[in-house]
C-alpha cells in the first residue's frame, strides 16, 4: 500500500482530502472502509503507521461509541481495535497512508505537510 485513502464518500472531510490528493495529481487507492472494513490485523498495521493509541482512531461522536461504552478507560488497545473492526463507522476519517507513514487528515489541509 503505497498511497491509500481510507474514505467515506458521505463525509465532507473525506471528499475534501480525496480532492486535495487529486489536485496534486496523486491517485490513491481509495478504500471505502464501510463497504470493505479493515480486518483486525489491518487495523493494527494502520495504528502502527499512525503511531497513535487505538483510542485516537475512534470517532467518539458515533452512536456505536456510546452503545458499546467505549468511553470506559478499561478497554485495552486490542479491545478498541476489535470494536472498530466490528463497527467500522467508528474509524476516524479520512486516513491517508503513504508508505510506512499514515495520517488522520482532519482537517484535510494537514495533507499538505504530510505529502
mmCIF file of N, CA and C in Angstrom:
data_model
loop_
_atom_site.group_PDB
_atom_site.id
_atom_site.type_symbol
_atom_site.label_atom_id
_atom_site.label_comp_id
_atom_site.label_asym_id
_atom_site.label_seq_id
_atom_site.Cartn_x
_atom_site.Cartn_y
_atom_site.Cartn_z
ATOM 1 N N UNK A 1 0.852 -1.171 0.000
ATOM 2 C CA UNK A 1 0.000 0.000 0.000
ATOM 3 C C UNK A 1 0.901 1.239 0.000
ATOM 4 N N UNK A 2 1.116 1.816 -1.178
ATOM 5 C CA UNK A 2 1.984 2.992 -1.211
ATOM 6 C C UNK A 2 1.207 4.255 -0.859
ATOM 7 N N UNK A 3 0.171 4.608 -1.605
ATOM 8 C CA UNK A 3 -0.666 5.754 -1.258
ATOM 9 C C UNK A 3 -2.110 5.275 -1.233
ATOM 10 N N UNK A 4 -2.726 5.391 -0.078
ATOM 11 C CA UNK A 4 -4.098 4.906 0.079
ATOM 12 C C UNK A 4 -4.885 5.904 0.913
ATOM 13 N N UNK A 5 -6.181 5.933 0.672
ATOM 14 C CA UNK A 5 -7.095 6.798 1.419
ATOM 15 C C UNK A 5 -8.216 5.938 1.972
ATOM 16 N N UNK A 6 -8.310 5.873 3.303
ATOM 17 C CA UNK A 6 -9.464 5.239 3.938
ATOM 18 C C UNK A 6 -10.562 6.278 3.896
ATOM 19 N N UNK A 7 -11.563 6.016 3.086
ATOM 20 C CA UNK A 7 -12.507 7.026 2.623
ATOM 21 C C UNK A 7 -13.947 6.648 2.945
ATOM 22 N N UNK A 8 -14.707 7.659 3.335
ATOM 23 C CA UNK A 8 -16.151 7.540 3.463
ATOM 24 C C UNK A 8 -16.736 8.599 2.537
ATOM 25 N N UNK A 9 -17.323 8.200 1.406
ATOM 26 C CA UNK A 9 -17.815 9.175 0.441
ATOM 27 C C UNK A 9 -18.909 10.091 0.988
ATOM 28 N N UNK A 10 -19.545 9.720 2.086
ATOM 29 C CA UNK A 10 -20.584 10.567 2.687
ATOM 30 C C UNK A 10 -19.999 11.668 3.573
ATOM 31 N N UNK A 11 -18.694 11.617 3.827
ATOM 32 C CA UNK A 11 -18.037 12.565 4.726
ATOM 33 C C UNK A 11 -17.397 13.696 3.925
ATOM 34 N N UNK A 12 -17.750 14.931 4.252
ATOM 35 C CA UNK A 12 -17.209 16.069 3.510
ATOM 36 C C UNK A 12 -15.693 16.184 3.667
ATOM 37 N N UNK A 13 -15.159 15.898 4.850
ATOM 38 C CA UNK A 13 -13.714 15.969 5.063
ATOM 39 C C UNK A 13 -12.988 14.911 4.241
ATOM 40 N N UNK A 14 -13.595 13.754 4.123
ATOM 41 C CA UNK A 14 -13.007 12.681 3.340
ATOM 42 C C UNK A 14 -13.022 13.043 1.849
ATOM 43 N N UNK A 15 -14.121 13.599 1.371
ATOM 44 C CA UNK A 15 -14.202 14.039 -0.021
ATOM 45 C C UNK A 15 -13.194 15.153 -0.286
ATOM 46 N N UNK A 16 -13.030 16.042 0.673
ATOM 47 C CA UNK A 16 -12.076 17.140 0.554
ATOM 48 C C UNK A 16 -10.641 16.602 0.459
ATOM 49 N N UNK A 17 -10.320 15.617 1.270
ATOM 50 C CA UNK A 17 -8.983 15.014 1.234
ATOM 51 C C UNK A 17 -8.726 14.355 -0.118
ATOM 52 N N UNK A 18 -9.711 13.642 -0.642
ATOM 53 C CA UNK A 18 -9.560 12.997 -1.945
ATOM 54 C C UNK A 18 -9.347 14.049 -3.025
ATOM 55 N N UNK A 19 -10.126 15.119 -2.995
ATOM 56 C CA UNK A 19 -9.983 16.191 -3.981
ATOM 57 C C UNK A 19 -8.602 16.835 -3.883
ATOM 58 N N UNK A 20 -8.100 17.012 -2.679
ATOM 59 C CA UNK A 20 -6.781 17.608 -2.488
ATOM 60 C C UNK A 20 -5.695 16.710 -3.079
ATOM 61 N N UNK A 21 -5.800 15.418 -2.852
ATOM 62 C CA UNK A 21 -4.834 14.479 -3.425
ATOM 63 C C UNK A 21 -4.893 14.511 -4.947
ATOM 64 N N UNK A 22 -6.098 14.503 -5.489
ATOM 65 C CA UNK A 22 -6.254 14.522 -6.944
ATOM 66 C C UNK A 22 -5.739 15.824 -7.542
ATOM 67 N N UNK A 23 -5.912 16.938 -6.829
ATOM 68 C CA UNK A 23 -5.403 18.229 -7.298
ATOM 69 C C UNK A 23 -3.879 18.231 -7.365
ATOM 70 N N UNK A 24 -3.248 17.376 -6.568
ATOM 71 C CA UNK A 24 -1.785 17.229 -6.573
ATOM 72 C C UNK A 24 -1.350 16.138 -7.570
ATOM 73 N N UNK A 25 -2.275 15.725 -8.443
ATOM 74 C CA UNK A 25 -2.027 14.671 -9.428
ATOM 75 C C UNK A 25 -1.629 13.351 -8.792
ATOM 76 N N UNK A 26 -2.186 13.096 -7.628
ATOM 77 C CA UNK A 26 -1.957 11.829 -6.933
ATOM 78 C C UNK A 26 -3.219 10.986 -7.041
ATOM 79 N N UNK A 27 -3.027 9.710 -7.281
ATOM 80 C CA UNK A 27 -4.158 8.793 -7.406
ATOM 81 C C UNK A 27 -4.024 7.726 -6.330
ATOM 82 N N UNK A 28 -4.643 7.972 -5.176
ATOM 83 C CA UNK A 28 -4.535 6.977 -4.100
ATOM 84 C C UNK A 28 -5.434 5.771 -4.366
ATOM 85 N N UNK A 29 -5.080 4.673 -3.740
ATOM 86 C CA UNK A 29 -6.009 3.550 -3.673
ATOM 87 C C UNK A 29 -7.095 4.007 -2.705
ATOM 88 N N UNK A 30 -8.325 4.104 -3.186
ATOM 89 C CA UNK A 30 -9.429 4.569 -2.349
ATOM 90 C C UNK A 30 -10.088 3.352 -1.719
ATOM 91 N N UNK A 31 -10.071 3.326 -0.395
ATOM 92 C CA UNK A 31 -10.653 2.212 0.354
ATOM 93 C C UNK A 31 -11.908 2.715 1.047
ATOM 94 N N UNK A 32 -13.053 2.316 0.526
ATOM 95 C CA UNK A 32 -14.322 2.651 1.175
ATOM 96 C C UNK A 32 -14.465 1.668 2.334
ATOM 97 N N UNK A 33 -13.992 2.092 3.490
ATOM 98 C CA UNK A 33 -13.854 1.170 4.625
ATOM 99 C C UNK A 33 -15.190 0.744 5.220
ATOM 100 N N UNK A 34 -16.283 1.402 4.856
ATOM 101 C CA UNK A 34 -17.596 0.932 5.313
ATOM 102 C C UNK A 34 -18.072 -0.224 4.447
ATOM 103 N N UNK A 35 -17.673 -0.217 3.166
ATOM 104 C CA UNK A 35 -18.026 -1.308 2.257
ATOM 105 C C UNK A 35 -17.058 -2.484 2.382
ATOM 106 N N UNK A 36 -15.790 -2.161 2.641
ATOM 107 C CA UNK A 36 -14.743 -3.167 2.789
ATOM 108 C C UNK A 36 -14.010 -2.883 4.094
ATOM 109 N N UNK A 37 -14.580 -3.302 5.219
ATOM 110 C CA UNK A 37 -13.975 -2.986 6.516
ATOM 111 C C UNK A 37 -12.602 -3.623 6.684
ATOM 112 N N UNK A 38 -11.673 -2.884 7.298
ATOM 113 C CA UNK A 38 -10.352 -3.457 7.554
ATOM 114 C C UNK A 38 -10.440 -4.542 8.633
ATOM 115 N N UNK A 39 -9.594 -5.536 8.477
ATOM 116 C CA UNK A 39 -9.523 -6.605 9.477
ATOM 117 C C UNK A 39 -8.813 -6.085 10.720
ATOM 118 N N UNK A 40 -8.856 -6.867 11.769
ATOM 119 C CA UNK A 40 -8.155 -6.508 12.999
ATOM 120 C C UNK A 40 -6.662 -6.354 12.729
ATOM 121 N N UNK A 41 -6.103 -7.243 11.934
ATOM 122 C CA UNK A 41 -4.672 -7.160 11.608
ATOM 123 C C UNK A 41 -4.377 -5.900 10.788
ATOM 124 N N UNK A 42 -5.230 -5.561 9.852
ATOM 125 C CA UNK A 42 -5.037 -4.332 9.066
ATOM 126 C C UNK A 42 -5.138 -3.099 9.963
ATOM 127 N N UNK A 43 -6.032 -3.134 10.936
ATOM 128 C CA UNK A 43 -6.147 -2.009 11.868
ATOM 129 C C UNK A 43 -4.900 -1.886 12.734
ATOM 130 N N UNK A 44 -4.336 -3.003 13.142
ATOM 131 C CA UNK A 44 -3.092 -2.964 13.920
ATOM 132 C C UNK A 44 -1.971 -2.323 13.096
ATOM 133 N N UNK A 45 -1.910 -2.703 11.830
ATOM 134 C CA UNK A 45 -0.885 -2.137 10.950
ATOM 135 C C UNK A 45 -1.142 -0.640 10.718
ATOM 136 N N UNK A 46 -2.371 -0.272 10.548
ATOM 137 C CA UNK A 46 -2.717 1.142 10.382
ATOM 138 C C UNK A 46 -2.343 1.933 11.631
ATOM 139 N N UNK A 47 -2.629 1.387 12.792
ATOM 140 C CA UNK A 47 -2.280 2.041 14.058
ATOM 141 C C UNK A 47 -0.764 2.205 14.170
ATOM 142 N N UNK A 48 -0.022 1.197 13.760
ATOM 143 C CA UNK A 48 1.439 1.275 13.806
ATOM 144 C C UNK A 48 1.934 2.418 12.921
ATOM 145 N N UNK A 49 1.369 2.530 11.734
ATOM 146 C CA UNK A 49 1.792 3.584 10.813
ATOM 147 C C UNK A 49 1.372 4.967 11.309
ATOM 148 N N UNK A 50 0.244 5.039 11.964
ATOM 149 C CA UNK A 50 -0.221 6.319 12.512
ATOM 150 C C UNK A 50 0.574 6.735 13.742
ATOM 151 N N UNK A 51 1.115 5.724 14.455
ATOM 152 C CA UNK A 51 1.849 5.967 15.702
ATOM 153 C C UNK A 51 0.954 6.643 16.740
ATOM 154 N N UNK A 52 -0.258 6.121 16.854
ATOM 155 C CA UNK A 52 -1.233 6.664 17.793
ATOM 156 C C UNK A 52 -1.823 5.537 18.634
ATOM 157 N N UNK A 53 -2.270 5.862 19.848
ATOM 158 C CA UNK A 53 -3.014 4.855 20.612
ATOM 159 C C UNK A 53 -4.338 4.551 19.906
ATOM 160 N N UNK A 54 -4.835 3.357 20.107
ATOM 161 C CA UNK A 54 -6.074 2.929 19.446
ATOM 162 C C UNK A 54 -7.229 3.888 19.730
ATOM 163 N N UNK A 55 -7.270 4.451 20.911
ATOM 164 C CA UNK A 55 -8.354 5.362 21.274
ATOM 165 C C UNK A 55 -8.430 6.559 20.324
ATOM 166 N N UNK A 56 -7.275 6.967 19.781
ATOM 167 C CA UNK A 56 -7.233 8.112 18.861
ATOM 168 C C UNK A 56 -7.817 7.774 17.487
ATOM 169 N N UNK A 57 -8.016 6.502 17.212
ATOM 170 C CA UNK A 57 -8.601 6.084 15.947
ATOM 171 C C UNK A 57 -10.126 6.066 15.999
ATOM 172 N N UNK A 58 -10.681 6.273 17.170
ATOM 173 C CA UNK A 58 -12.133 6.193 17.384
ATOM 174 C C UNK A 58 -12.831 7.524 17.124
ATOM 175 N N UNK A 59 -13.975 7.439 16.484
ATOM 176 C CA UNK A 59 -14.871 8.589 16.348
ATOM 177 C C UNK A 59 -15.822 8.547 17.545
ATOM 178 N N UNK A 60 -15.609 9.453 18.457
ATOM 179 C CA UNK A 60 -16.337 9.428 19.726
ATOM 180 C C UNK A 60 -17.789 9.891 19.602
ATOM 181 N N UNK A 61 -18.136 10.561 18.516
ATOM 182 C CA UNK A 61 -19.494 11.048 18.337
ATOM 183 C C UNK A 61 -20.447 10.041 17.715
ATOM 184 N N UNK A 62 -19.941 8.885 17.345
ATOM 185 C CA UNK A 62 -20.802 7.872 16.720
ATOM 186 C C UNK A 62 -21.659 7.168 17.770
ATOM 187 N N UNK A 63 -22.854 6.814 17.365
ATOM 188 C CA UNK A 63 -23.789 6.134 18.258
ATOM 189 C C UNK A 63 -23.199 4.841 18.822
ATOM 190 N N UNK A 64 -22.472 4.109 17.983
ATOM 191 C CA UNK A 64 -21.873 2.841 18.421
ATOM 192 C C UNK A 64 -20.877 3.057 19.560
ATOM 193 N N UNK A 65 -20.212 4.192 19.569
ATOM 194 C CA UNK A 65 -19.238 4.501 20.632
ATOM 195 C C UNK A 65 -19.941 4.492 21.988
ATOM 196 N N UNK A 66 -21.077 5.184 22.062
ATOM 197 C CA UNK A 66 -21.835 5.242 23.320
ATOM 198 C C UNK A 66 -22.472 3.892 23.638
ATOM 199 N N UNK A 67 -23.040 3.250 22.643
ATOM 200 C CA UNK A 67 -23.712 1.963 22.862
ATOM 201 C C UNK A 67 -22.754 0.907 23.404
ATOM 202 N N UNK A 68 -21.518 0.939 22.942
ATOM 203 C CA UNK A 68 -20.533 -0.052 23.380
ATOM 204 C C UNK A 68 -19.813 0.363 24.663
ATOM 205 N N UNK A 69 -20.095 1.568 25.149
ATOM 206 C CA UNK A 69 -19.464 2.047 26.375
ATOM 207 C C UNK A 69 -17.968 2.275 26.221
ATOM 208 N N UNK A 70 -17.545 2.659 25.017
ATOM 209 C CA UNK A 70 -16.111 2.770 24.736
ATOM 210 C C UNK A 70 -15.422 3.927 25.453
ATOM 211 N N UNK A 71 -16.188 4.761 26.116
ATOM 212 C CA UNK A 71 -15.567 5.849 26.882
ATOM 213 C C UNK A 71 -14.864 5.312 28.136
ATOM 214 N N UNK A 72 -15.185 4.084 28.521
ATOM 215 C CA UNK A 72 -14.567 3.478 29.704
ATOM 216 C C UNK A 72 -13.069 3.275 29.475
ATOM 217 N N UNK A 73 -12.229 3.697 30.404
ATOM 218 C CA UNK A 73 -10.774 3.571 30.222
ATOM 219 C C UNK A 73 -10.254 2.146 30.373
ATOM 220 N N UNK A 74 -11.120 1.202 30.710
ATOM 221 C CA UNK A 74 -10.681 -0.171 30.951
ATOM 222 C C UNK A 74 -10.452 -0.970 29.665
ATOM 223 N N UNK A 75 -10.862 -0.439 28.519
ATOM 224 C CA UNK A 75 -10.677 -1.171 27.262
ATOM 225 C C UNK A 75 -9.207 -1.172 26.867
ATOM 226 N N UNK A 76 -8.718 -2.339 26.471
ATOM 227 C CA UNK A 76 -7.330 -2.460 26.010
ATOM 228 C C UNK A 76 -7.232 -1.975 24.562
ATOM 229 N N UNK A 77 -5.989 -1.844 24.100
ATOM 230 C CA UNK A 77 -5.759 -1.480 22.700
ATOM 231 C C UNK A 77 -6.461 -2.482 21.776
ATOM 232 N N UNK A 78 -6.291 -3.769 22.062
ATOM 233 C CA UNK A 78 -6.916 -4.798 21.225
ATOM 234 C C UNK A 78 -8.438 -4.726 21.286
ATOM 235 N N UNK A 79 -8.996 -4.435 22.460
ATOM 236 C CA UNK A 79 -10.448 -4.297 22.589
ATOM 237 C C UNK A 79 -10.958 -3.174 21.694
ATOM 238 N N UNK A 80 -10.253 -2.048 21.715
ATOM 239 C CA UNK A 80 -10.674 -0.887 20.922
ATOM 240 C C UNK A 80 -10.556 -1.166 19.425
ATOM 241 N N UNK A 81 -9.470 -1.797 19.022
ATOM 242 C CA UNK A 81 -9.309 -2.137 17.607
ATOM 243 C C UNK A 81 -10.355 -3.163 17.176
ATOM 244 N N UNK A 82 -10.683 -4.104 18.050
ATOM 245 C CA UNK A 82 -11.724 -5.094 17.744
ATOM 246 C C UNK A 82 -13.080 -4.408 17.588
ATOM 247 N N UNK A 83 -13.334 -3.383 18.388
ATOM 248 C CA UNK A 83 -14.589 -2.632 18.269
ATOM 249 C C UNK A 83 -14.656 -1.931 16.916
ATOM 250 N N UNK A 84 -13.535 -1.371 16.469
ATOM 251 C CA UNK A 84 -13.506 -0.717 15.154
ATOM 252 C C UNK A 84 -13.706 -1.746 14.046
ATOM 253 N N UNK A 85 -13.064 -2.906 14.189
ATOM 254 C CA UNK A 85 -13.218 -3.957 13.180
ATOM 255 C C UNK A 85 -14.678 -4.400 13.073
ATOM 256 N N UNK A 86 -15.352 -4.493 14.205
ATOM 257 C CA UNK A 86 -16.758 -4.925 14.218
ATOM 258 C C UNK A 86 -17.712 -3.803 13.810
ATOM 259 N N UNK A 87 -17.305 -2.552 14.029
ATOM 260 C CA UNK A 87 -18.144 -1.381 13.741
ATOM 261 C C UNK A 87 -17.282 -0.346 13.016
ATOM 262 N N UNK A 88 -17.024 -0.540 11.720
ATOM 263 C CA UNK A 88 -16.080 0.333 11.017
ATOM 264 C C UNK A 88 -16.474 1.813 10.992
ATOM 265 N N UNK A 89 -17.719 2.126 11.255
ATOM 266 C CA UNK A 89 -18.136 3.522 11.334
ATOM 267 C C UNK A 89 -17.356 4.261 12.420
ATOM 268 N N UNK A 90 -16.786 3.528 13.364
ATOM 269 C CA UNK A 90 -16.030 4.124 14.465
ATOM 270 C C UNK A 90 -14.639 4.622 14.038
ATOM 271 N N UNK A 91 -14.172 4.216 12.860
ATOM 272 C CA UNK A 91 -12.825 4.588 12.423
ATOM 273 C C UNK A 91 -12.778 6.057 12.021
ATOM 274 N N UNK A 92 -11.798 6.764 12.560
ATOM 275 C CA UNK A 92 -11.572 8.155 12.163
ATOM 276 C C UNK A 92 -11.420 8.232 10.652
ATOM 277 N N UNK A 93 -11.757 9.373 10.096
ATOM 278 C CA UNK A 93 -11.616 9.583 8.657
ATOM 279 C C UNK A 93 -11.361 11.038 8.367
ATOM 280 N N UNK A 94 -10.753 11.291 7.264
ATOM 281 C CA UNK A 94 -10.059 10.384 6.355
ATOM 282 C C UNK A 94 -8.672 10.028 6.886
ATOM 283 N N UNK A 95 -8.217 8.849 6.528
ATOM 284 C CA UNK A 95 -6.862 8.432 6.878
ATOM 285 C C UNK A 95 -6.112 8.218 5.569
ATOM 286 N N UNK A 96 -4.957 8.846 5.471
ATOM 287 C CA UNK A 96 -4.107 8.703 4.293
ATOM 288 C C UNK A 96 -2.868 7.920 4.703
ATOM 289 N N UNK A 97 -2.568 6.897 3.919
ATOM 290 C CA UNK A 97 -1.370 6.086 4.134
ATOM 291 C C UNK A 97 -0.423 6.378 2.981
ATOM 292 N N UNK A 98 0.808 6.693 3.328
ATOM 293 C CA UNK A 98 1.843 6.946 2.327
ATOM 294 C C UNK A 98 3.068 6.137 2.742
ATOM 295 N N UNK A 99 3.215 4.958 2.151
ATOM 296 C CA UNK A 99 4.322 4.075 2.522
ATOM 297 C C UNK A 99 4.188 3.608 3.957
ATOM 298 N N UNK A 100 5.199 3.869 4.762
ATOM 299 C CA UNK A 100 5.210 3.429 6.157
ATOM 300 C C UNK A 100 4.573 4.439 7.103
ATOM 301 N N UNK A 101 4.102 5.550 6.569
ATOM 302 C CA UNK A 101 3.500 6.578 7.415
ATOM 303 C C UNK A 101 2.013 6.697 7.117
ATOM 304 N N UNK A 102 1.277 7.198 8.088
ATOM 305 C CA UNK A 102 -0.153 7.431 7.896
ATOM 306 C C UNK A 102 -0.544 8.679 8.687
ATOM 307 N N UNK A 103 -1.673 9.257 8.293
ATOM 308 C CA UNK A 103 -2.140 10.493 8.901
ATOM 309 C C UNK A 103 -3.657 10.512 8.910
ATOM 310 N N UNK A 104 -4.220 10.911 10.045
ATOM 311 C CA UNK A 104 -5.654 11.228 10.082
ATOM 312 C C UNK A 104 -5.740 12.663 9.575
ATOM 313 N N UNK A 105 -6.278 12.832 8.399
ATOM 314 C CA UNK A 105 -6.269 14.125 7.711
ATOM 315 C C UNK A 105 -7.474 14.977 8.106
ATOM 316 N N UNK A 106 -7.506 15.336 9.369
ATOM 317 C CA UNK A 106 -8.547 16.212 9.924
ATOM 318 C C UNK A 106 -7.866 17.369 10.591
ATOM 319 N N UNK A 107 -7.888 18.510 9.996
ATOM 320 C CA UNK A 107 -8.512 18.884 8.726
ATOM 321 C C UNK A 107 -7.673 18.388 7.544
ATOM 322 N N UNK A 108 -8.292 18.295 6.372
ATOM 323 C CA UNK A 108 -7.586 17.798 5.185
ATOM 324 C C UNK A 108 -6.341 18.606 4.829
ATOM 325 N N UNK A 109 -6.261 19.848 5.235
ATOM 326 C CA UNK A 109 -5.087 20.675 4.931
ATOM 327 C C UNK A 109 -3.809 20.086 5.553
ATOM 328 N N UNK A 110 -3.932 19.212 6.556
ATOM 329 C CA UNK A 110 -2.755 18.543 7.128
ATOM 330 C C UNK A 110 -2.009 17.730 6.081
ATOM 331 N N UNK A 111 -2.719 17.347 5.018
ATOM 332 C CA UNK A 111 -2.086 16.562 3.953
ATOM 333 C C UNK A 111 -0.970 17.330 3.267
ATOM 334 N N UNK A 112 -1.083 18.635 3.198
ATOM 335 C CA UNK A 112 -0.081 19.436 2.508
ATOM 336 C C UNK A 112 1.291 19.257 3.118
ATOM 337 N N UNK A 113 1.389 19.214 4.431
ATOM 338 C CA UNK A 113 2.665 18.972 5.103
ATOM 339 C C UNK A 113 3.067 17.507 5.034
ATOM 340 N N UNK A 114 2.086 16.624 5.101
ATOM 341 C CA UNK A 114 2.334 15.184 5.143
ATOM 342 C C UNK A 114 2.948 14.680 3.844
ATOM 343 N N UNK A 115 2.457 15.203 2.729
ATOM 344 C CA UNK A 115 2.930 14.720 1.422
ATOM 345 C C UNK A 115 4.271 15.329 1.110
#
